[in-house]
JSON list of C-alpha atoms in Angstrom, two decimals:
[
{"chain": "A", "resi": 1, "resn": "PHE", "atom": "CA", "xyz": [16.68, -25.62, -14.64]},
{"chain": "A", "resi": 2, "resn": "ILE", "atom": "CA", "xyz": [14.82, -22.99, -16.65]},
{"chain": "A", "resi": 3, "resn": "ASN", "atom": "CA", "xyz": [11.64, -24.37, -18.22]},
{"chain": "A", "resi": 4, "resn": "ARG", "atom": "CA", "xyz": [12.13, -27.72, -16.50]},
{"chain": "A", "resi": 5, "resn": "ILE", "atom": "CA", "xyz": [9.05, -27.74, -14.27]},
{"chain": "A", "resi": 6, "resn": "ASP", "atom": "CA", "xyz": [6.28, -29.62, -16.03]},
{"chain": "A", "resi": 7, "resn": "GLU", "atom": "CA", "xyz": [3.57, -29.50, -13.39]},
{"chain": "A", "resi": 8, "resn": "LYS", "atom": "CA", "xyz": [1.46, -26.70, -12.00]},
{"chain": "A", "resi": 9, "resn": "ILE", "atom": "CA", "xyz": [2.06, -25.84, -8.40]},
{"chain": "A", "resi": 10, "resn": "VAL", "atom": "CA", "xyz": [-1.14, -25.02, -6.53]},
{"chain": "A", "resi": 11, "resn": "PHE", "atom": "CA", "xyz": [-1.02, -22.58, -3.64]},
{"chain": "A", "resi": 12, "resn": "HIS", "atom": "CA", "xyz": [-3.79, -21.73, -1.20]},
{"chain": "A", "resi": 13, "resn": "ASN", "atom": "CA", "xyz": [-5.55, -18.42, -1.81]},
{"chain": "A", "resi": 14, "resn": "LEU", "atom": "CA", "xyz": [-4.44, -15.53, 0.37]},
{"chain": "A", "resi": 15, "resn": "THR", "atom": "CA", "xyz": [-6.86, -14.54, 3.12]},
{"chain": "A", "resi": 16, "resn": "SER", "atom": "CA", "xyz": [-7.81, -10.95, 3.87]},
{"chain": "A", "resi": 17, "resn": "GLU", "atom": "CA", "xyz": [-5.49, -11.05, 6.88]},
{"chain": "A", "resi": 18, "resn": "ASP", "atom": "CA", "xyz": [-2.64, -12.37, 4.71]},
{"chain": "A", "resi": 19, "resn": "MET", "atom": "CA", "xyz": [-3.15, -9.53, 2.25]},
{"chain": "A", "resi": 20, "resn": "GLN", "atom": "CA", "xyz": [-3.17, -6.93, 5.01]},
{"chain": "A", "resi": 21, "resn": "GLU", "atom": "CA", "xyz": [0.17, -8.27, 6.22]},
{"chain": "A", "resi": 22, "resn": "VAL", "atom": "CA", "xyz": [1.54, -8.05, 2.67]},
{"chain": "A", "resi": 23, "resn": "VAL", "atom": "CA", "xyz": [0.31, -4.44, 2.47]},
{"chain": "A", "resi": 24, "resn": "LYS", "atom": "CA", "xyz": [2.10, -3.62, 5.75]},
{"chain": "A", "resi": 25, "resn": "ILE", "atom": "CA", "xyz": [5.32, -5.06, 4.36]},
{"chain": "A", "resi": 26, "resn": "MET", "atom": "CA", "xyz": [4.98, -3.16, 1.10]},
{"chain": "A", "resi": 27, "resn": "VAL", "atom": "CA", "xyz": [4.23, 0.25, 2.68]},
{"chain": "A", "resi": 28, "resn": "LYS", "atom": "CA", "xyz": [7.08, -0.04, 5.20]},
{"chain": "A", "resi": 29, "resn": "PRO", "atom": "CA", "xyz": [9.74, 1.34, 2.78]},
{"chain": "A", "resi": 30, "resn": "LEU", "atom": "CA", "xyz": [7.46, 4.29, 2.03]},
{"chain": "A", "resi": 31, "resn": "ILE", "atom": "CA", "xyz": [6.99, 4.99, 5.74]},
{"chain": "A", "resi": 32, "resn": "VAL", "atom": "CA", "xyz": [10.76, 4.80, 6.30]},
{"chain": "A", "resi": 33, "resn": "SER", "atom": "CA", "xyz": [11.49, 7.03, 3.30]},
{"chain": "A", "resi": 34, "resn": "LEU", "atom": "CA", "xyz": [9.16, 9.77, 4.54]},
{"chain": "A", "resi": 35, "resn": "ALA", "atom": "CA", "xyz": [10.46, 9.40, 8.10]},
{"chain": "A", "resi": 36, "resn": "GLU", "atom": "CA", "xyz": [13.94, 10.20, 6.78]},
{"chain": "A", "resi": 37, "resn": "LYS", "atom": "CA", "xyz": [12.45, 13.47, 5.50]},
{"chain": "A", "resi": 38, "resn": "GLY", "atom": "CA", "xyz": [10.91, 14.17, 8.91]},
{"chain": "A", "resi": 39, "resn": "ILE", "atom": "CA", "xyz": [7.37, 13.25, 7.86]},
{"chain": "A", "resi": 40, "resn": "GLU", "atom": "CA", "xyz": [5.34, 10.65, 9.74]},
{"chain": "A", "resi": 41, "resn": "LEU", "atom": "CA", "xyz": [3.07, 8.47, 7.60]},
{"chain": "A", "resi": 42, "resn": "LYS", "atom": "CA", "xyz": [0.35, 6.59, 9.47]},
{"chain": "A", "resi": 43, "resn": "PHE", "atom": "CA", "xyz": [-2.05, 4.09, 7.89]},
{"chain": "A", "resi": 44, "resn": "GLN", "atom": "CA", "xyz": [-5.33, 3.41, 9.66]},
{"chain": "A", "resi": 45, "resn": "PRO", "atom": "CA", "xyz": [-6.39, -0.28, 9.72]},
{"chain": "A", "resi": 46, "resn": "SER", "atom": "CA", "xyz": [-9.30, 0.62, 7.41]},
{"chain": "A", "resi": 47, "resn": "ALA", "atom": "CA", "xyz": [-6.82, 1.94, 4.80]},
{"chain": "A", "resi": 48, "resn": "LEU", "atom": "CA", "xyz": [-4.73, -1.22, 4.98]},
{"chain": "A", "resi": 49, "resn": "LYS", "atom": "CA", "xyz": [-7.87, -3.31, 4.55]},
{"chain": "A", "resi": 50, "resn": "LEU", "atom": "CA", "xyz": [-9.03, -1.28, 1.53]},
{"chain": "A", "resi": 51, "resn": "LEU", "atom": "CA", "xyz": [-5.60, -1.50, -0.12]},
{"chain": "A", "resi": 52, "resn": "ALA", "atom": "CA", "xyz": [-5.54, -5.24, 0.50]},
{"chain": "A", "resi": 53, "resn": "LYS", "atom": "CA", "xyz": [-8.95, -5.60, -1.12]},
{"chain": "A", "resi": 54, "resn": "LYS", "atom": "CA", "xyz": [-8.12, -3.42, -4.14]},
{"chain": "A", "resi": 55, "resn": "GLY", "atom": "CA", "xyz": [-4.71, -5.03, -4.62]},
{"chain": "A", "resi": 56, "resn": "TYR", "atom": "CA", "xyz": [-5.89, -8.63, -4.60]},
{"chain": "A", "resi": 57, "resn": "ASP", "atom": "CA", "xyz": [-6.90, -10.71, -7.58]},
{"chain": "A", "resi": 58, "resn": "PRO", "atom": "CA", "xyz": [-8.13, -14.30, -7.02]},
{"chain": "A", "resi": 59, "resn": "GLU", "atom": "CA", "xyz": [-6.08, -15.62, -9.95]},
{"chain": "A", "resi": 60, "resn": "MET", "atom": "CA", "xyz": [-2.98, -13.47, -9.54]},
{"chain": "A", "resi": 61, "resn": "GLY", "atom": "CA", "xyz": [-2.89, -13.20, -5.75]},
{"chain": "A", "resi": 62, "resn": "ALA", "atom": "CA", "xyz": [-0.98, -10.15, -4.47]},
{"chain": "A", "resi": 63, "resn": "ARG", "atom": "CA", "xyz": [0.73, -9.31, -7.76]},
{"chain": "A", "resi": 64, "resn": "PRO", "atom": "CA", "xyz": [-1.56, -6.32, -8.56]},
{"chain": "A", "resi": 65, "resn": "LEU", "atom": "CA", "xyz": [-0.85, -4.82, -5.13]},
{"chain": "A", "resi": 66, "resn": "ARG", "atom": "CA", "xyz": [2.33, -3.03, -6.23]},
{"chain": "A", "resi": 67, "resn": "ARG", "atom": "CA", "xyz": [0.42, -1.10, -8.90]},
{"chain": "A", "resi": 68, "resn": "THR", "atom": "CA", "xyz": [-2.46, -0.41, -6.50]},
{"chain": "A", "resi": 69, "resn": "LEU", "atom": "CA", "xyz": [-0.04, 1.15, -4.01]},
{"chain": "A", "resi": 70, "resn": "GLN", "atom": "CA", "xyz": [1.46, 3.30, -6.75]},
{"chain": "A", "resi": 71, "resn": "THR", "atom": "CA", "xyz": [-1.86, 4.65, -7.98]},
{"chain": "A", "resi": 72, "resn": "GLN", "atom": "CA", "xyz": [-3.71, 4.84, -4.66]},
{"chain": "A", "resi": 73, "resn": "VAL", "atom": "CA", "xyz": [-0.93, 6.04, -2.32]},
{"chain": "A", "resi": 74, "resn": "GLU", "atom": "CA", "xyz": [2.38, 7.02, -3.95]},
{"chain": "A", "resi": 75, "resn": "ASP", "atom": "CA", "xyz": [0.82, 9.24, -6.62]},
{"chain": "A", "resi": 76, "resn": "HIS", "atom": "CA", "xyz": [-1.14, 11.18, -3.99]},
{"chain": "A", "resi": 77, "resn": "LEU", "atom": "CA", "xyz": [1.92, 11.51, -1.75]},
{"chain": "A", "resi": 78, "resn": "SER", "atom": "CA", "xyz": [3.89, 12.91, -4.67]},
{"chain": "A", "resi": 79, "resn": "GLU", "atom": "CA", "xyz": [1.20, 15.51, -5.29]},
{"chain": "A", "resi": 80, "resn": "PHE", "atom": "CA", "xyz": [1.24, 16.55, -1.62]},
{"chain": "A", "resi": 81, "resn": "LEU", "atom": "CA", "xyz": [5.03, 16.88, -1.63]},
{"chain": "A", "resi": 82, "resn": "LEU", "atom": "CA", "xyz": [5.24, 18.75, -4.93]},
{"chain": "A", "resi": 83, "resn": "ALA", "atom": "CA", "xyz": [2.51, 21.18, -3.91]},
{"chain": "A", "resi": 84, "resn": "GLY", "atom": "CA", "xyz": [4.27, 21.87, -0.62]},
{"chain": "A", "resi": 85, "resn": "GLU", "atom": "CA", "xyz": [1.25, 20.68, 1.35]},
{"chain": "A", "resi": 86, "resn": "LEU", "atom": "CA", "xyz": [3.34, 18.12, 3.24]},
{"chain": "A", "resi": 87, "resn": "GLN", "atom": "CA", "xyz": [6.52, 19.28, 4.92]},
{"chain": "A", "resi": 88, "resn": "THR", "atom": "CA", "xyz": [9.08, 18.25, 7.49]},
{"chain": "A", "resi": 89, "resn": "GLY", "atom": "CA", "xyz": [7.56, 17.88, 10.95]},
{"chain": "A", "resi": 90, "resn": "GLN", "atom": "CA", "xyz": [4.08, 17.08, 9.71]},
{"chain": "A", "resi": 91, "resn": "ARG", "atom": "CA", "xyz": [2.10, 13.86, 9.87]},
{"chain": "A", "resi": 92, "resn": "LEU", "atom": "CA", "xyz": [-0.01, 12.31, 7.15]},
{"chain": "A", "resi": 93, "resn": "LYS", "atom": "CA", "xyz": [-2.83, 10.01, 8.18]},
{"chain": "A", "resi": 94, "resn": "VAL", "atom": "CA", "xyz": [-4.29, 7.68, 5.58]},
{"chain": "A", "resi": 95, "resn": "GLY", "atom": "CA", "xyz": [-7.80, 6.47, 6.32]},
{"chain": "A", "resi": 96, "resn": "VAL", "atom": "CA", "xyz": [-10.99, 5.64, 4.44]},
{"chain": "A", "resi": 97, "resn": "LYS", "atom": "CA", "xyz": [-14.04, 7.76, 3.77]},
{"chain": "A", "resi": 98, "resn": "ALA", "atom": "CA", "xyz": [-16.94, 6.75, 1.51]},
{"chain": "A", "resi": 99, "resn": "GLY", "atom": "CA", "xyz": [-15.02, 3.71, 0.26]},
{"chain": "A", "resi": 100, "resn": "GLN", "atom": "CA", "xyz": [-11.99, 5.73, -0.86]},
{"chain": "A", "resi": 101, "resn": "LEU", "atom": "CA", "xyz": [-8.63, 6.50, 0.70]},
{"chain": "A", "resi": 102, "resn": "LYS", "atom": "CA", "xyz": [-8.60, 9.81, 2.55]},
{"chain": "A", "resi": 103, "resn": "PHE", "atom": "CA", "xyz": [-5.35, 11.68, 3.19]},
{"chain": "A", "resi": 104, "resn": "GLU", "atom": "CA", "xyz": [-5.23, 14.07, 6.13]},
{"chain": "A", "resi": 105, "resn": "VAL", "atom": "CA", "xyz": [-2.25, 16.30, 6.91]},
{"chain": "A", "resi": 106, "resn": "LEU", "atom": "CA", "xyz": [-1.89, 16.85, 10.65]}
]
């Protein structure tokens, strides 16, 4: 079956709402992982929308989203954890300020 499809398959472009749902699905394991450490991770709708926008490419769809989440969210979370700024029992709220993600430890 490999290399046996001769035609292009055309899919409809993802809408902004579709992308936000994909973002929710992709951040869920991260939320669960931190919850197991006793840390609550909360994404504001504005953060989900920004990630959806940054992680979307008209030709590639949602494929760039994985890398966007790594650079925009996971890298920052790692820095918080390594620096000891985020500990068990705390909450981290991810929002948007001036067009960029804003992380707030509560």
